[in-house]
Coordinates of C-alpha atoms and ligand atoms in Angstrom, one line a residue:
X21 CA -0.1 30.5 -1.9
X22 CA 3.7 28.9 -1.1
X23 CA 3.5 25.7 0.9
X24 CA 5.9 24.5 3.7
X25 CA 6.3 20.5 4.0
X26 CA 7.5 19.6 7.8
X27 CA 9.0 16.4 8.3
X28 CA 9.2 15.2 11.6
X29 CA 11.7 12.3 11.5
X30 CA 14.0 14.6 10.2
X31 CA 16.9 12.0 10.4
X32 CA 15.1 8.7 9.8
X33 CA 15.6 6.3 7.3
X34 CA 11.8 7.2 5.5
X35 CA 13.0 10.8 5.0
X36 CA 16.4 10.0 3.0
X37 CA 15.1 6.7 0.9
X38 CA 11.5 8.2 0.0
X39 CA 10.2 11.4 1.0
X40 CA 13.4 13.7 0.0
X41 CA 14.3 11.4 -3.3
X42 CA 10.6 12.0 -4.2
X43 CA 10.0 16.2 -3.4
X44 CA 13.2 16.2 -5.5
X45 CA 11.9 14.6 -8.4
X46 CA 9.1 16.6 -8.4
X47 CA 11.2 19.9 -8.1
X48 CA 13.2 18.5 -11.0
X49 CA 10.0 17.4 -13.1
X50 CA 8.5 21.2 -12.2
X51 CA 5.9 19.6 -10.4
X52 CA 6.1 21.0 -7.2
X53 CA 3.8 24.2 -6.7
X54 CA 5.9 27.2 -7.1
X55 CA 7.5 28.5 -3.7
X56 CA 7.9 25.2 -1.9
X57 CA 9.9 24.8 1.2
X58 CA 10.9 21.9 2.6
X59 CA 12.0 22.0 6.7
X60 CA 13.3 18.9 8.5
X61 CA 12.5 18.6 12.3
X62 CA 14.3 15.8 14.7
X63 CA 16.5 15.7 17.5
X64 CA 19.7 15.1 15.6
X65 CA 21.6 18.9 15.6
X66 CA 22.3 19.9 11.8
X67 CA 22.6 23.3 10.4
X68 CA 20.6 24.0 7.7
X69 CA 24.1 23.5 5.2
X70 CA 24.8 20.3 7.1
X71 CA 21.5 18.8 6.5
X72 CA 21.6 19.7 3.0
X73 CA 24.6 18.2 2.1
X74 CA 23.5 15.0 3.8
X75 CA 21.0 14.9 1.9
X76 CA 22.5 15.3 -0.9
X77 CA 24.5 11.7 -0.6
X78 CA 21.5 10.1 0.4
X79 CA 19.4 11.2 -2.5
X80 CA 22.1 10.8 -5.1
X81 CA 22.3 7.2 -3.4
X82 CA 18.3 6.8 -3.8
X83 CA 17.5 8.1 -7.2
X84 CA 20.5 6.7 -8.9
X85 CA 20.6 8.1 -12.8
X86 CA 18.0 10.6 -12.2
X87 CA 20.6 12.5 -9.8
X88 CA 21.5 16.1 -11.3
X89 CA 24.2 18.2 -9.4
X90 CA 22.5 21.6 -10.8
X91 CA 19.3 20.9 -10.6
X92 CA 20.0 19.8 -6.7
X93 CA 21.7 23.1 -6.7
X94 CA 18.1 24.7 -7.0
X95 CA 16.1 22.6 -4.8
X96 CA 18.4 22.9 -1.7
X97 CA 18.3 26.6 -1.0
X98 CA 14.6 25.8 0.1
X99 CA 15.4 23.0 2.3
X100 CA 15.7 24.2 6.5
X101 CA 16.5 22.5 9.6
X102 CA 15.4 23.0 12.6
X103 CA 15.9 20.6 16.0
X104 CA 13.9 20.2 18.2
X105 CA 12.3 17.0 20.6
X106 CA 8.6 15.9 20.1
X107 CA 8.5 15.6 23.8
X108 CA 9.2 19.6 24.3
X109 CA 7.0 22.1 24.3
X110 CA 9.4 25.2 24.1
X111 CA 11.0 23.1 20.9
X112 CA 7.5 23.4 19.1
X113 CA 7.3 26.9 20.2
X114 CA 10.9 27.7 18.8
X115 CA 9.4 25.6 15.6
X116 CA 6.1 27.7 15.2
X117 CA 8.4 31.0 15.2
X118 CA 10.6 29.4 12.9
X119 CA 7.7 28.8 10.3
X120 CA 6.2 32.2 10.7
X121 CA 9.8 33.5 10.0
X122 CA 10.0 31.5 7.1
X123 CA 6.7 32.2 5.7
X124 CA 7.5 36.1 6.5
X125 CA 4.3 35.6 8.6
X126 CA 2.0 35.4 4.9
X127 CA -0.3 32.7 4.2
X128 CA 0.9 29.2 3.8
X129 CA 0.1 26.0 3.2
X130 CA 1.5 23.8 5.7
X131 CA 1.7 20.1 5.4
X132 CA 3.3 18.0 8.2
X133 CA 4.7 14.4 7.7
X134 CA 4.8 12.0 10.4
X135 CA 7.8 10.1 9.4
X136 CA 8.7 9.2 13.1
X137 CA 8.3 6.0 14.9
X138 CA 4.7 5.4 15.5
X139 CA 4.7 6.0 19.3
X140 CA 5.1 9.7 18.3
X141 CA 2.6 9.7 16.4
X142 CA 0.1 10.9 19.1
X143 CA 3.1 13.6 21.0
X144 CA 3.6 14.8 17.9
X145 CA 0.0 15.6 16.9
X146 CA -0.6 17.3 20.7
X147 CA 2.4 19.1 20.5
X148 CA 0.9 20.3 16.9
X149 CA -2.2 21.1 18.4
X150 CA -0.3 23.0 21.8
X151 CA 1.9 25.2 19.5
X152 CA -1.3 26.2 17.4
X153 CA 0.6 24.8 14.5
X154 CA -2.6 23.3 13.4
X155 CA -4.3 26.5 13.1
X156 CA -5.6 27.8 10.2
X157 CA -5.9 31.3 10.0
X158 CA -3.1 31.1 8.0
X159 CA -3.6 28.7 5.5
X160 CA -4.8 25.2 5.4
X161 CA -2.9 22.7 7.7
X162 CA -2.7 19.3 7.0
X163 CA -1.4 16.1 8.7
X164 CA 0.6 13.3 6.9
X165 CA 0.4 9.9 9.2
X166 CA 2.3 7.0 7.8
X167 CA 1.6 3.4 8.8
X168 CA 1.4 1.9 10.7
X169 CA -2.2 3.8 11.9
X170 CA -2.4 1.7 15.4
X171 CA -1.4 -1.9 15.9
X172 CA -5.4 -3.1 16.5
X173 CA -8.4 -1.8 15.8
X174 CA -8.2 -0.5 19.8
X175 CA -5.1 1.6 19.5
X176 CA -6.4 2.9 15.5
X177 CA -9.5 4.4 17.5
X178 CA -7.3 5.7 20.0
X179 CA -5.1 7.4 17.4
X180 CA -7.9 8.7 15.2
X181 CA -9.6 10.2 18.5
X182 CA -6.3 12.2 19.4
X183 CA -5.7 13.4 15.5
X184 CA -9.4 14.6 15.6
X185 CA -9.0 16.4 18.9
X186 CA -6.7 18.5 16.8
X187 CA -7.6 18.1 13.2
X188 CA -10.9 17.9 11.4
X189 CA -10.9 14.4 9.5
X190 CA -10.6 16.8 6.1
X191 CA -7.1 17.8 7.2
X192 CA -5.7 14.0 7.7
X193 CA -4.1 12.0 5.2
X194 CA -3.3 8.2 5.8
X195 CA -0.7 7.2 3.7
X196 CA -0.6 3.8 2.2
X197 CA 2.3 4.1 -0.6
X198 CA 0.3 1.1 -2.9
X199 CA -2.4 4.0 -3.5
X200 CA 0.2 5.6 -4.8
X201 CA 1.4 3.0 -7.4
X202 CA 0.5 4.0 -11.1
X203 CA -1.0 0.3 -11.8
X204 CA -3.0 0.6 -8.8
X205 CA -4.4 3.9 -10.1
X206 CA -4.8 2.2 -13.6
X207 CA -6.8 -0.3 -11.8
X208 CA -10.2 2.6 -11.4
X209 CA -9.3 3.7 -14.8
X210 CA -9.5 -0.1 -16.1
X211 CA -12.9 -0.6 -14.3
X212 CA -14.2 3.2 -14.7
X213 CA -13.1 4.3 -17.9
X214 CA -14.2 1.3 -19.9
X215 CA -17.2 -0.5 -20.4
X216 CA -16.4 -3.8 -21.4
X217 CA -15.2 -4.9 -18.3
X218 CA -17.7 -3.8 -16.0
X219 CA -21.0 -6.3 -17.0
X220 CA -18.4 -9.3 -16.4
X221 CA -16.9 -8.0 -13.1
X222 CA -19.2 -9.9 -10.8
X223 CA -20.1 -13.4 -9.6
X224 CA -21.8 -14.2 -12.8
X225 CA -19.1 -14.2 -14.4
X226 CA -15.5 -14.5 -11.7
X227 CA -14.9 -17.5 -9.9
X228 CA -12.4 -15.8 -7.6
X229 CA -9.9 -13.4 -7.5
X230 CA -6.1 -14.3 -6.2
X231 CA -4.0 -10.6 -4.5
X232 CA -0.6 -11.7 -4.2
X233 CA 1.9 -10.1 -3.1
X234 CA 5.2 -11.5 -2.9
X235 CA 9.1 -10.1 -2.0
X236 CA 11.8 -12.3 -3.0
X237 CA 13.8 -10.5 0.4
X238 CA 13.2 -11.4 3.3
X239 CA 13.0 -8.7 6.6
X240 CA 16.6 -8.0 6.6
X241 CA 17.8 -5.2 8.8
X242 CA 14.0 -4.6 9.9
X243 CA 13.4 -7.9 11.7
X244 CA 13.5 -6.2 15.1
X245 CA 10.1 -4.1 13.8
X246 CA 9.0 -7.0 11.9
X247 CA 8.9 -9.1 14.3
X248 CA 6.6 -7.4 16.6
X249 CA 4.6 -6.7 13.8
X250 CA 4.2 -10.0 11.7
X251 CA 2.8 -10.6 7.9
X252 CA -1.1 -9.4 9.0
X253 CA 0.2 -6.0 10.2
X254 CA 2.7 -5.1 8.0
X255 CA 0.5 -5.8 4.8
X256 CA -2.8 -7.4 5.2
X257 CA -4.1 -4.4 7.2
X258 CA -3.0 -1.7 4.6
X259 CA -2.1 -2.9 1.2
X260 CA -3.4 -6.1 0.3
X261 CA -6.9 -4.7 1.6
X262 CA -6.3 -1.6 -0.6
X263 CA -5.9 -3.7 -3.2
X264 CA -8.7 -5.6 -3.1
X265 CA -10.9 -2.7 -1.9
X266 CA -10.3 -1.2 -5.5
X267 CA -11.1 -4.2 -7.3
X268 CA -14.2 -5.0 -5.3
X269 CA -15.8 -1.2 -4.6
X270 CA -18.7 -0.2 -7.1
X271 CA -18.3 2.6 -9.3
X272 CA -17.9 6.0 -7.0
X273 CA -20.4 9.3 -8.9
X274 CA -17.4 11.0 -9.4
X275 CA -13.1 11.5 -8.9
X276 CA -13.8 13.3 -5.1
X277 CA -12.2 11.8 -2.2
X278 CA -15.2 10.6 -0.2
X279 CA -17.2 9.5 -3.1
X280 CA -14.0 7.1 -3.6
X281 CA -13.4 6.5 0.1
X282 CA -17.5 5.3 0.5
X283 CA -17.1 2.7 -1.8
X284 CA -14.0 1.5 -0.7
X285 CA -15.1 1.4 2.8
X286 CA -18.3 -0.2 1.9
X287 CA -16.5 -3.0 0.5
X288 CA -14.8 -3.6 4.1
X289 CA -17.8 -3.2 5.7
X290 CA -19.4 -6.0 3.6
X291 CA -16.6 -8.4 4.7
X292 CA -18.0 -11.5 6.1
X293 CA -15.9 -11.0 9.5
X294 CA -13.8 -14.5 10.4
X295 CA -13.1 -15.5 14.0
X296 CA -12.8 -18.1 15.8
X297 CA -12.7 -21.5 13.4
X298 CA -13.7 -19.9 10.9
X299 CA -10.1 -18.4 11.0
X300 CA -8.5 -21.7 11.0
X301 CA -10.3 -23.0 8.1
X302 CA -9.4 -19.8 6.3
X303 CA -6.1 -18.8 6.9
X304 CA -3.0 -20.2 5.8
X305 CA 0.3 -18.8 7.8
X306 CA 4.1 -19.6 7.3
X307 CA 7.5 -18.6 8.2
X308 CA 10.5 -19.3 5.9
X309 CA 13.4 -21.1 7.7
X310 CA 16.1 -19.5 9.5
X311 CA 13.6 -16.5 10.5
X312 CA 13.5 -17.7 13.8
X313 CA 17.3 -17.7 14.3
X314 CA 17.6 -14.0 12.7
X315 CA 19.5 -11.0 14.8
X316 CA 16.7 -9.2 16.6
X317 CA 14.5 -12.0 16.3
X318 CA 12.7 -13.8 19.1
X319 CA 14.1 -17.2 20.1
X320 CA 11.1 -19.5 18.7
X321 CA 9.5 -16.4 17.0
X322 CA 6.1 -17.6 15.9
X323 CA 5.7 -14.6 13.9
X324 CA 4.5 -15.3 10.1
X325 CA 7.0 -14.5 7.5
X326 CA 4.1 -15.5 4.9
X327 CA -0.5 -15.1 5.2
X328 CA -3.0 -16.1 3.0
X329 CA -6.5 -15.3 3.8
X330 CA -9.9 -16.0 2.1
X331 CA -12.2 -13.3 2.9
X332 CA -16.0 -13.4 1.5
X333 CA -17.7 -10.2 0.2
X334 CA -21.2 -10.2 1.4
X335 CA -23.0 -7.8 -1.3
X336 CA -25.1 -8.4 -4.5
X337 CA -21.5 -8.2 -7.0
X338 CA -19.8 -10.8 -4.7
X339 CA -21.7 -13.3 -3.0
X340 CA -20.1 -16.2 -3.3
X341 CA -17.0 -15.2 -5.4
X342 CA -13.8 -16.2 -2.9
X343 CA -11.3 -13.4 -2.7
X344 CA -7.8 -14.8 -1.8
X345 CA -5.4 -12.6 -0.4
X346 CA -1.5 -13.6 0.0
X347 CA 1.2 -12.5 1.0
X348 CA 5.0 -13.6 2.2
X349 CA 8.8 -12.5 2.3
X350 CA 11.8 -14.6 0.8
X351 CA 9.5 -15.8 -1.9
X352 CA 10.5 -17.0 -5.6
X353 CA 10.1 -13.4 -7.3
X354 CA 9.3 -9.9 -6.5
X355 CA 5.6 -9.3 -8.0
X356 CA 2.4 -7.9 -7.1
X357 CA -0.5 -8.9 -8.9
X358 CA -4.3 -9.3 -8.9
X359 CA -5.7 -12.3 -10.6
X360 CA -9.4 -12.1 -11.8
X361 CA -10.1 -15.8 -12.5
X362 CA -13.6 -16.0 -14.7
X363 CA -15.6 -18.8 -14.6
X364 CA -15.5 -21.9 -17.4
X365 CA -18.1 -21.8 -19.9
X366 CA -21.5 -22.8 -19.1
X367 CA -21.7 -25.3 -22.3
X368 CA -18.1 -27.1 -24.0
X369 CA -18.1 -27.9 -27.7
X370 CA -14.9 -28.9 -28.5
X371 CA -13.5 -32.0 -26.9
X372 CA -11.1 -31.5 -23.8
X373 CA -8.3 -34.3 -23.6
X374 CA -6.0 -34.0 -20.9
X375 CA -3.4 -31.7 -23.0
X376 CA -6.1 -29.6 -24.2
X377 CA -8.2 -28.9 -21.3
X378 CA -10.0 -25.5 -21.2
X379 CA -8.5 -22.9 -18.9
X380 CA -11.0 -20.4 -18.2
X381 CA -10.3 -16.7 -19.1
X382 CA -8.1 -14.6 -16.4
X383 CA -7.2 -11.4 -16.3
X384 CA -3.8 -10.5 -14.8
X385 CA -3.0 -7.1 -13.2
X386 CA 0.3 -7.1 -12.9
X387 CA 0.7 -4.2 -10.2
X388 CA 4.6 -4.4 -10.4
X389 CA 7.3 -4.7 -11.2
X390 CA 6.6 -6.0 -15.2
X391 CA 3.7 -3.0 -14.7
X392 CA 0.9 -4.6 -17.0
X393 CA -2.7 -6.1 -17.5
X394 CA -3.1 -9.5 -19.3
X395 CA -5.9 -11.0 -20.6
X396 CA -6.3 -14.5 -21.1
X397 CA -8.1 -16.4 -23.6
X398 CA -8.8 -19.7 -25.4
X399 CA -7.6 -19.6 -29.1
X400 CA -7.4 -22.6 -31.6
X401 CA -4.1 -23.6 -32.6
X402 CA -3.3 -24.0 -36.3
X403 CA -3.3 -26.9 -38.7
X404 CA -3.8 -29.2 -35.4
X405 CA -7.7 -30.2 -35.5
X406 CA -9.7 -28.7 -32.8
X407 CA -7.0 -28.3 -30.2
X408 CA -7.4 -25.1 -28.0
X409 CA -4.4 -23.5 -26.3
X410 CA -4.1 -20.2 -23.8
X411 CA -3.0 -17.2 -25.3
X412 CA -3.3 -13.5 -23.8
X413 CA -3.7 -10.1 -24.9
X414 CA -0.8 -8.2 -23.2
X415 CA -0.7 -4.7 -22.3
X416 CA 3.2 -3.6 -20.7
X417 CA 3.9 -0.4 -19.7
X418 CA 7.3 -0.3 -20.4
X419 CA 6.3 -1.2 -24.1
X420 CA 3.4 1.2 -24.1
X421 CA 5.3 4.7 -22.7
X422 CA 8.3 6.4 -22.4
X423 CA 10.1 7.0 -18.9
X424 CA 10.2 5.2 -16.1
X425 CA 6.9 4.5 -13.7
X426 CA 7.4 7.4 -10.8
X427 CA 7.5 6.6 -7.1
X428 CA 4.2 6.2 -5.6
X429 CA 5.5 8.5 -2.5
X430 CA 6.1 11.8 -6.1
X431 CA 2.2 11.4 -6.2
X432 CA 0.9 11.4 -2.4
X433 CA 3.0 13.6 -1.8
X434 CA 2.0 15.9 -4.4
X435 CA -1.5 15.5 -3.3
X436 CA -1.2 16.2 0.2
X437 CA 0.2 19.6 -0.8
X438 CA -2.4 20.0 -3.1
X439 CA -5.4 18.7 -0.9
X440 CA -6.5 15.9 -2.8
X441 CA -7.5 12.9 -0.3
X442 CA -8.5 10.5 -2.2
X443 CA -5.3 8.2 -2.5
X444 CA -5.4 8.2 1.5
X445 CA -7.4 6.5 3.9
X446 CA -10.2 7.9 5.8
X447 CA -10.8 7.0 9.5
X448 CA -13.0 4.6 9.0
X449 CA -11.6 2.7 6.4
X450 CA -8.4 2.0 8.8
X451 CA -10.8 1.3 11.7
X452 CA -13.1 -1.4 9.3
X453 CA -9.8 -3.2 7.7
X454 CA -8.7 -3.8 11.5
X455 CA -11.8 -5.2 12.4
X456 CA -11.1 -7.0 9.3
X457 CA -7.7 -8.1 10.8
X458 CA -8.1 -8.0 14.6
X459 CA -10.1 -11.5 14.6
X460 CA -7.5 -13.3 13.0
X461 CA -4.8 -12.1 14.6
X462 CA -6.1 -13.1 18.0
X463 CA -6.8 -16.7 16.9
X464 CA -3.4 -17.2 16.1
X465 CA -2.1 -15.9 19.3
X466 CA -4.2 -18.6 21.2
X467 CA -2.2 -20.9 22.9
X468 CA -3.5 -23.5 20.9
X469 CA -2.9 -21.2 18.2
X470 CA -3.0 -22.9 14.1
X471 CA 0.0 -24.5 12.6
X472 CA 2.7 -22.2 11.4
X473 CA 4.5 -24.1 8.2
X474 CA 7.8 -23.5 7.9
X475 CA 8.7 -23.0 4.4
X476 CA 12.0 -22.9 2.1
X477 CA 13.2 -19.3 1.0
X478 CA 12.5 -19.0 -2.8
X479 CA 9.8 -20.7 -2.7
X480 CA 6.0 -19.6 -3.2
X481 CA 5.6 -20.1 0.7
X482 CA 4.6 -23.4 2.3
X483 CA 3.2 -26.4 0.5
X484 CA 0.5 -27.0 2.3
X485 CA -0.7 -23.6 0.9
X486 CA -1.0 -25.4 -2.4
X487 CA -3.1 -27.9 -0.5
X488 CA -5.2 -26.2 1.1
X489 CA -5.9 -24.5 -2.3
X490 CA -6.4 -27.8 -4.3
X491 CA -8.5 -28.6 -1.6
X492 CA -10.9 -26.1 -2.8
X493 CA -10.7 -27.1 -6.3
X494 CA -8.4 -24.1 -7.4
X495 CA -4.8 -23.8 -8.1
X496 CA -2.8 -20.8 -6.7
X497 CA -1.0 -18.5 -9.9
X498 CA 2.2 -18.9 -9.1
X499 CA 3.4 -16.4 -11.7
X500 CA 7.3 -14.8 -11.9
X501 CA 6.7 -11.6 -14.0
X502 CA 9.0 -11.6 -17.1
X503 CA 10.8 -8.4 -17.4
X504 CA 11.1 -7.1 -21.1
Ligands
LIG624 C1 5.9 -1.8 3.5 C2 6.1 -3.0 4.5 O1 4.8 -1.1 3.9 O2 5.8 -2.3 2.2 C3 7.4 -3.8 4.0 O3 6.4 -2.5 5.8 C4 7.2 -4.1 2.6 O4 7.5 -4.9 4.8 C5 6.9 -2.9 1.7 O5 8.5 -4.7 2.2 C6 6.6 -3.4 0.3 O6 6.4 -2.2 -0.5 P1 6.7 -2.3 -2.1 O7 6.3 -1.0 -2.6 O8 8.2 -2.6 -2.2 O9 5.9 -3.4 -2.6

């Protein structure tokens, strides 16, 4: 059956830098299914020639080396245009016509991005419904909703009720672009396909587990946005609770979206929820210094720039074992990673001076951009008595296979046309990780709201982060991937 992708957004920023750049790599890779069409929908007139040649530049821009003239030459024919407003009826007429003109009024398979700013969201998926666009007598329909899915757990529900008033739950796809990251992916095929790993991956055996993530830029051109939106929004909410969703869900029966998407939300449901003090003792916010004084920025912004949480898993694997979730801009290094800290060993043998004290084992998913896993361990060092020193097992990607690590928009993508939901998030996964959220965001909107630390840019966020840490007896892994 061919498929039609419709991007509404047409002209936005999301459909040049990642959604284009990535259906184009798949047309060049001969991934996408046979008889594709891509058609662009957004206020901005273009004809069809125009928009293809904008988008041209802009992918050639995006993709850099992996820009070929001729092989554009044979993706563009099946790119279309058409204009329209999200707030006109007739325009999603003239669009439905369009489609069945396209499709020569066969069976298709429609998928339809949301790449607009969310308060189209909702117009968009009424006008969807209206048009009968989400029909399907004609082929499966589905819906692509980027983040972010509501701005509280009040405004998700709100949004999932008006999606389900015109699509069954099976037809929605909640994107979350860290799902789509290979290493996140390697991260059920390091717990699932392997056995060694899975009788230590509990509280018998982890002391806690560290999810950083940290950018080394800072919001840039999208501190209008940002600041509206703040650190808990723009990443707690969605991908550092991805993250530690996959590391903390049991094993699912089997590779099926809602087997996957039950575990997953099973670990959000078992979240001890914080509010109140609770929140205080937990949280750690920051904002680096200058933020405040930013174009588009709030005078005396209290927005945080930089989060870290410690949330509690209430279930049998993880009573007990902390899981600490960070995350800031204008930070040291650019790295994701998830930290599995083990416990020290019940019993020491060897004597531990101060140079040669034990570390416990850790093991270091390093979700990018030095894509790897780490493990490590104690090992005795040479002609040097009993002295112990760290050393680690180290798995790279870059070392291990050939080509470069695809965008995690190629895959979603690719699954959306294909109808495989399982890197998206379900309704009430999104609903559980705000409940997750909402509690914390309100205490530090109280007027006697926690401190906010101001911090230095290219730093690891603010100090008292580290104490709050030592405080607990731990130490934060303050770790700058090495690139080789
Ligand atoms: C986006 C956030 O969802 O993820 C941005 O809105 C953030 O603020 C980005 O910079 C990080 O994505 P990545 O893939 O670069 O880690």
């Amino acid at each position: 059956m061919p498929h039609t992708f419709v991007i509404f957004g047409a002209s936005g920023d999301l459909t040049q830098r990642k959604l284009v750049p990535a259906l184009y790599r798949l047309h060049r890779k001969g991934r996408l299914p046979a008889d594709t069409r891509v058609v662009g929908f957004s206020r901005t007139k273009f004809t069809h020639d125009a928009w293809r040649v904008s988008l041209a530049d802009s992918t050639a821009k995006h993709v850099g080396d992996d820009f070929d003239a001729a092989h554009w030459a044979t993706f563009a024919p099946s790119i279309f245009y058409h204009a329209g407003d999200i707030g006109r009826n007739d325009d999603f007429a003239s669009l439905a016509r369009f489609l069945a003109e396209l499709e020569a009024s066969k069976s298709s398979t429609r998928v339809y991005y949301l790449a607009t700013a969310p308060r189209f969201y909702e117009p968009a998926i009424e006008q969807l419904g209206r048009s009968g666009l989400a029909d399907e007598a004609r082929g499966p329909r589905r819906v692509i909703v980027e983040k972010p899915f509501g701005c509280d757990l009040a405004s998700a529900r709100h949004l999932n009720a008006a999606v389900h008033d015109v699509f069954h739950e099976r037809q929605v796809y909640r994107i979350d672009h860290y799902l789509g990251k290979e290493t996140v992916q390697n991260l059920l095929v390091l717990r699932f396909a392997n056995t060694i790993f899975e009788p230590v991956w509990n509280r018998n055996y982890v002391d806690h587990v560290q999810i950083t993530v940290a950018e080394e830029v800072d919001v840039g051109s999208r501190a209008g946005y940002y600041d509206t939106a703040g650190m808990i929004r723009d990443m707690f909410q969605n991908h550092l609770l991805q993250l530690m969703m996959i590391t903390a869900m049991e094993a699912p029966a089997r590779y099926a979206a809602d087997a996957i998407r039950d575990e997953k939300v099973k670990v959000l449901h078992a979240v001890r929820p914080l509010s109140g003090e609770p929140v205080r003792r937990d949280t750690v916010r920051g904002q680096y210094r200058g933020y405040a004084e930013s174009a588009e920025v709030k005078r005396g912004s209290r927005t945080a720039t930089f989060a870290a949480v410690k949330l509690w898993v209430d279930n049998w694997r993880w009573q007990g074992v902390p899981f600490y979730l960070r995350s800031g801009k204008a930070m040291s290094c650019r790295t994701t990673q998830i930290v599995v800290q083990f416990r020290e060993p019940p019993h020491m043998i060897f004597a531990a001076g101060p140079k040669s004290a034990v570390e416990s084992n850790r093991l270091v998913i390093q979700v990018q951009p030095a894509e790897g896993i780490q493990l490590h361990f104690e090992t005795k060092v040479p002609d040097a008595g009993m002295k112990l020193r760290q050393t680690d097992l180290d798995f790279r990607y870059q070392r291990e296979f050939r080509g470069t690590i695809p965008e995690a928009y190629e895959r979603l993508l690719l699954d959306a046309l294909e109808g495989d939901a399982s890197l998206f998030a379900r309704a009430d996964e999104v609903e559980a990780a705000w409940s997750i959220c909402d509690p914390i965001l309100d205490e530090w909107q109280r007027s006697d709201e926690p401190a906010l630390y101001v911090y230095e840019a290219g730093l690891w966020g603010p100090s008292e982060c580290g104490d709050w840490m030592a405080a607990q007896g731990r130490q934060w892994f303050d770790i700058c991937p090495v690139l080789k």
